[in-house]
Amino acid sequence: MPIQQSDVLYTAVATAENGRDGRVATDDGKLDVVVNPPKEMGGSGAGTNPEQLFAAGYSACFQGALGVVARQENADVSGSTVTAEVGIGKNDEGFGIIVRISAVIPNVDAATARELVEKAHQVCPYSKATRGGITVELAV
């Protein structure tokens, strides 16, 4: 269920100039980066790109969701890492993205790790926002 405007606790504001070959900055100045298409897409690859920014945000958000689930399940996820791989490619509608979320959770067995990752995928705001719109593969 979508949240209502009155429920919003924080709003991030970022402005892009010149799309994939320019600059992106937040209104508070904490993020100000040059963006360029990667070499694989015909660009210079000199700056970051939207897929890297999305991967960074998704992995951080998913790690947070993993922590929430771990506390509920009384599981130890200390020392864990979450990696998001974001791929972009052509599809029937032009371009689309695909995501692979990999988690390493050293203090639990494989079955527990898989269960925690699946539960985190259900509560992660990025996962919820992308559900049905992109393919997200989970791995532990």
PDB file of C-alpha atoms in Angstrom, residues 18-127:
ATOM      1  CA  ASN A  18      22.221  16.885 -19.281  1.00  0.00           C
ATOM      2  CA  GLY A  19      20.817  13.460 -18.398  1.00  0.00           C
ATOM      3  CA  ARG A  20      23.254  10.545 -18.597  1.00  0.00           C
ATOM      4  CA  ASP A  21      26.116  12.780 -19.722  1.00  0.00           C
ATOM      5  CA  GLY A  22      26.198  15.604 -17.222  1.00  0.00           C
ATOM      6  CA  ARG A  23      25.897  16.126 -13.497  1.00  0.00           C
ATOM      7  CA  VAL A  24      23.607  15.107 -10.636  1.00  0.00           C
ATOM      8  CA  ALA A  25      23.483  16.949  -7.326  1.00  0.00           C
ATOM      9  CA  THR A  26      21.334  16.914  -4.214  1.00  0.00           C
ATOM     10  CA  ASP A  27      19.830  20.100  -2.864  1.00  0.00           C
ATOM     11  CA  ASP A  28      21.912  19.846   0.328  1.00  0.00           C
ATOM     12  CA  GLY A  29      25.200  19.483  -1.591  1.00  0.00           C
ATOM     13  CA  LYS A  30      26.092  16.130   0.007  1.00  0.00           C
ATOM     14  CA  LEU A  31      26.073  14.444  -3.398  1.00  0.00           C
ATOM     15  CA  ASP A  32      27.418  16.193  -6.473  1.00  0.00           C
ATOM     16  CA  VAL A  33      28.711  13.864  -9.163  1.00  0.00           C
ATOM     17  CA  VAL A  34      29.550  13.832 -12.833  1.00  0.00           C
ATOM     18  CA  VAL A  35      27.571  11.212 -14.714  1.00  0.00           C
ATOM     19  CA  ASN A  36      28.641   9.676 -17.997  1.00  0.00           C
ATOM     20  CA  PRO A  37      27.489   6.613 -19.881  1.00  0.00           C
ATOM     21  CA  PRO A  38      29.777   3.616 -19.283  1.00  0.00           C
ATOM     22  CA  LYS A  39      32.169   2.603 -22.050  1.00  0.00           C
ATOM     23  CA  GLU A  40      30.014  -0.490 -22.663  1.00  0.00           C
ATOM     24  CA  MET A  41      27.216   1.862 -23.753  1.00  0.00           C
ATOM     25  CA  GLY A  42      29.406   4.073 -25.921  1.00  0.00           C
ATOM     26  CA  GLY A  43      30.234   6.675 -23.298  1.00  0.00           C
ATOM     27  CA  SER A  44      33.456   7.907 -21.788  1.00  0.00           C
ATOM     28  CA  GLY A  45      32.950   6.057 -18.509  1.00  0.00           C
ATOM     29  CA  ALA A  46      34.696   8.977 -16.800  1.00  0.00           C
ATOM     30  CA  GLY A  47      31.980   9.601 -14.216  1.00  0.00           C
ATOM     31  CA  THR A  48      29.521   7.455 -12.362  1.00  0.00           C
ATOM     32  CA  ASN A  49      26.237   6.437 -13.970  1.00  0.00           C
ATOM     33  CA  PRO A  50      22.605   6.036 -12.895  1.00  0.00           C
ATOM     34  CA  GLU A  51      22.964   2.269 -12.575  1.00  0.00           C
ATOM     35  CA  GLN A  52      25.850   2.639 -10.107  1.00  0.00           C
ATOM     36  CA  LEU A  53      23.861   5.166  -8.092  1.00  0.00           C
ATOM     37  CA  PHE A  54      20.842   2.850  -8.065  1.00  0.00           C
ATOM     38  CA  ALA A  55      23.021  -0.107  -7.022  1.00  0.00           C
ATOM     39  CA  ALA A  56      24.483   1.921  -4.156  1.00  0.00           C
ATOM     40  CA  GLY A  57      21.070   2.992  -2.896  1.00  0.00           C
ATOM     41  CA  TYR A  58      19.476  -0.434  -3.298  1.00  0.00           C
ATOM     42  CA  SER A  59      22.305  -2.279  -1.522  1.00  0.00           C
ATOM     43  CA  ALA A  60      22.255   0.156   1.418  1.00  0.00           C
ATOM     44  CA  CYS A  61      18.468   0.010   1.719  1.00  0.00           C
ATOM     45  CA  PHE A  62      18.430  -3.797   1.471  1.00  0.00           C
ATOM     46  CA  GLN A  63      21.137  -4.050   4.164  1.00  0.00           C
ATOM     47  CA  GLY A  64      18.910  -1.927   6.408  1.00  0.00           C
ATOM     48  CA  ALA A  65      15.923  -4.167   5.715  1.00  0.00           C
ATOM     49  CA  LEU A  66      18.070  -7.213   6.490  1.00  0.00           C
ATOM     50  CA  GLY A  67      18.892  -5.678   9.866  1.00  0.00           C
ATOM     51  CA  VAL A  68      15.211  -5.077  10.625  1.00  0.00           C
ATOM     52  CA  VAL A  69      14.320  -8.677   9.747  1.00  0.00           C
ATOM     53  CA  ALA A  70      17.282 -10.035  11.736  1.00  0.00           C
ATOM     54  CA  ARG A  71      16.160  -8.188  14.860  1.00  0.00           C
ATOM     55  CA  GLN A  72      12.632  -9.597  14.449  1.00  0.00           C
ATOM     56  CA  GLU A  73      14.028 -13.116  13.946  1.00  0.00           C
ATOM     57  CA  ASN A  74      16.692 -12.771  16.651  1.00  0.00           C
ATOM     58  CA  ALA A  75      19.415 -13.575  14.089  1.00  0.00           C
ATOM     59  CA  ASP A  76      22.996 -12.311  14.049  1.00  0.00           C
ATOM     60  CA  VAL A  77      23.755 -10.462  10.821  1.00  0.00           C
ATOM     61  CA  SER A  78      26.817  -8.638  12.124  1.00  0.00           C
ATOM     62  CA  GLY A  79      29.584  -8.625   9.550  1.00  0.00           C
ATOM     63  CA  SER A  80      27.128  -9.173   6.721  1.00  0.00           C
ATOM     64  CA  THR A  81      27.338  -7.441   3.350  1.00  0.00           C
ATOM     65  CA  VAL A  82      24.823  -6.821   0.606  1.00  0.00           C
ATOM     66  CA  THR A  83      25.872  -6.271  -3.003  1.00  0.00           C
ATOM     67  CA  ALA A  84      23.503  -5.027  -5.698  1.00  0.00           C
ATOM     68  CA  GLU A  85      24.375  -5.613  -9.336  1.00  0.00           C
ATOM     69  CA  VAL A  86      22.281  -3.464 -11.657  1.00  0.00           C
ATOM     70  CA  GLY A  87      22.323  -4.351 -15.340  1.00  0.00           C
ATOM     71  CA  ILE A  88      20.835  -2.286 -18.150  1.00  0.00           C
ATOM     72  CA  GLY A  89      19.976  -3.579 -21.573  1.00  0.00           C
ATOM     73  CA  LYS A  90      17.543  -3.451 -24.437  1.00  0.00           C
ATOM     74  CA  ASN A  91      14.104  -4.978 -24.187  1.00  0.00           C
ATOM     75  CA  ASP A  92      10.854  -4.819 -26.193  1.00  0.00           C
ATOM     76  CA  GLU A  93      10.087  -1.375 -24.735  1.00  0.00           C
ATOM     77  CA  GLY A  94      13.513   0.194 -25.343  1.00  0.00           C
ATOM     78  CA  PHE A  95      15.651  -0.326 -22.262  1.00  0.00           C
ATOM     79  CA  GLY A  96      15.159  -2.056 -18.944  1.00  0.00           C
ATOM     80  CA  ILE A  97      17.126  -2.993 -15.873  1.00  0.00           C
ATOM     81  CA  ILE A  98      17.728  -6.195 -13.977  1.00  0.00           C
ATOM     82  CA  VAL A  99      19.023  -6.462 -10.415  1.00  0.00           C
ATOM     83  CA  ARG A 100      20.868  -9.189  -8.553  1.00  0.00           C
ATOM     84  CA  ILE A 101      21.029  -8.819  -4.770  1.00  0.00           C
ATOM     85  CA  SER A 102      23.720 -10.948  -3.097  1.00  0.00           C
ATOM     86  CA  ALA A 103      24.072 -11.169   0.651  1.00  0.00           C
ATOM     87  CA  VAL A 104      26.898 -12.659   2.667  1.00  0.00           C
ATOM     88  CA  ILE A 105      25.783 -13.418   6.228  1.00  0.00           C
ATOM     89  CA  PRO A 106      28.647 -15.193   7.990  1.00  0.00           C
ATOM     90  CA  ASN A 107      27.004 -15.888  11.370  1.00  0.00           C
ATOM     91  CA  VAL A 108      24.033 -17.978  10.197  1.00  0.00           C
ATOM     92  CA  ASP A 109      23.635 -21.203   8.212  1.00  0.00           C
ATOM     93  CA  ALA A 110      22.730 -21.140   4.523  1.00  0.00           C
ATOM     94  CA  ALA A 111      19.029 -21.911   5.038  1.00  0.00           C
ATOM     95  CA  THR A 112      18.660 -19.145   7.615  1.00  0.00           C
ATOM     96  CA  ALA A 113      20.550 -16.717   5.376  1.00  0.00           C
ATOM     97  CA  ARG A 114      18.213 -17.488   2.480  1.00  0.00           C
ATOM     98  CA  GLU A 115      15.144 -17.019   4.697  1.00  0.00           C
ATOM     99  CA  LEU A 116      16.429 -13.682   6.033  1.00  0.00           C
ATOM    100  CA  VAL A 117      17.188 -12.411   2.513  1.00  0.00           C
ATOM    101  CA  GLU A 118      13.746 -13.423   1.239  1.00  0.00           C
ATOM    102  CA  LYS A 119      12.076 -11.673   4.184  1.00  0.00           C
ATOM    103  CA  ALA A 120      14.249  -8.583   3.694  1.00  0.00           C
ATOM    104  CA  HIS A 121      13.143  -8.507   0.050  1.00  0.00           C
ATOM    105  CA  GLN A 122       9.538  -8.309   1.233  1.00  0.00           C
ATOM    106  CA  VAL A 123      10.133  -5.295   3.519  1.00  0.00           C
ATOM    107  CA  CYS A 124      12.866  -3.357   1.658  1.00  0.00           C
ATOM    108  CA  PRO A 125      11.369  -0.119   0.251  1.00  0.00           C
ATOM    109  CA  TYR A 126      13.470  -0.424  -2.938  1.00  0.00           C
ATOM    110  CA  SER A 127      12.237  -3.986  -3.452  1.00  0.00           C
TER     111      SER A 127
END
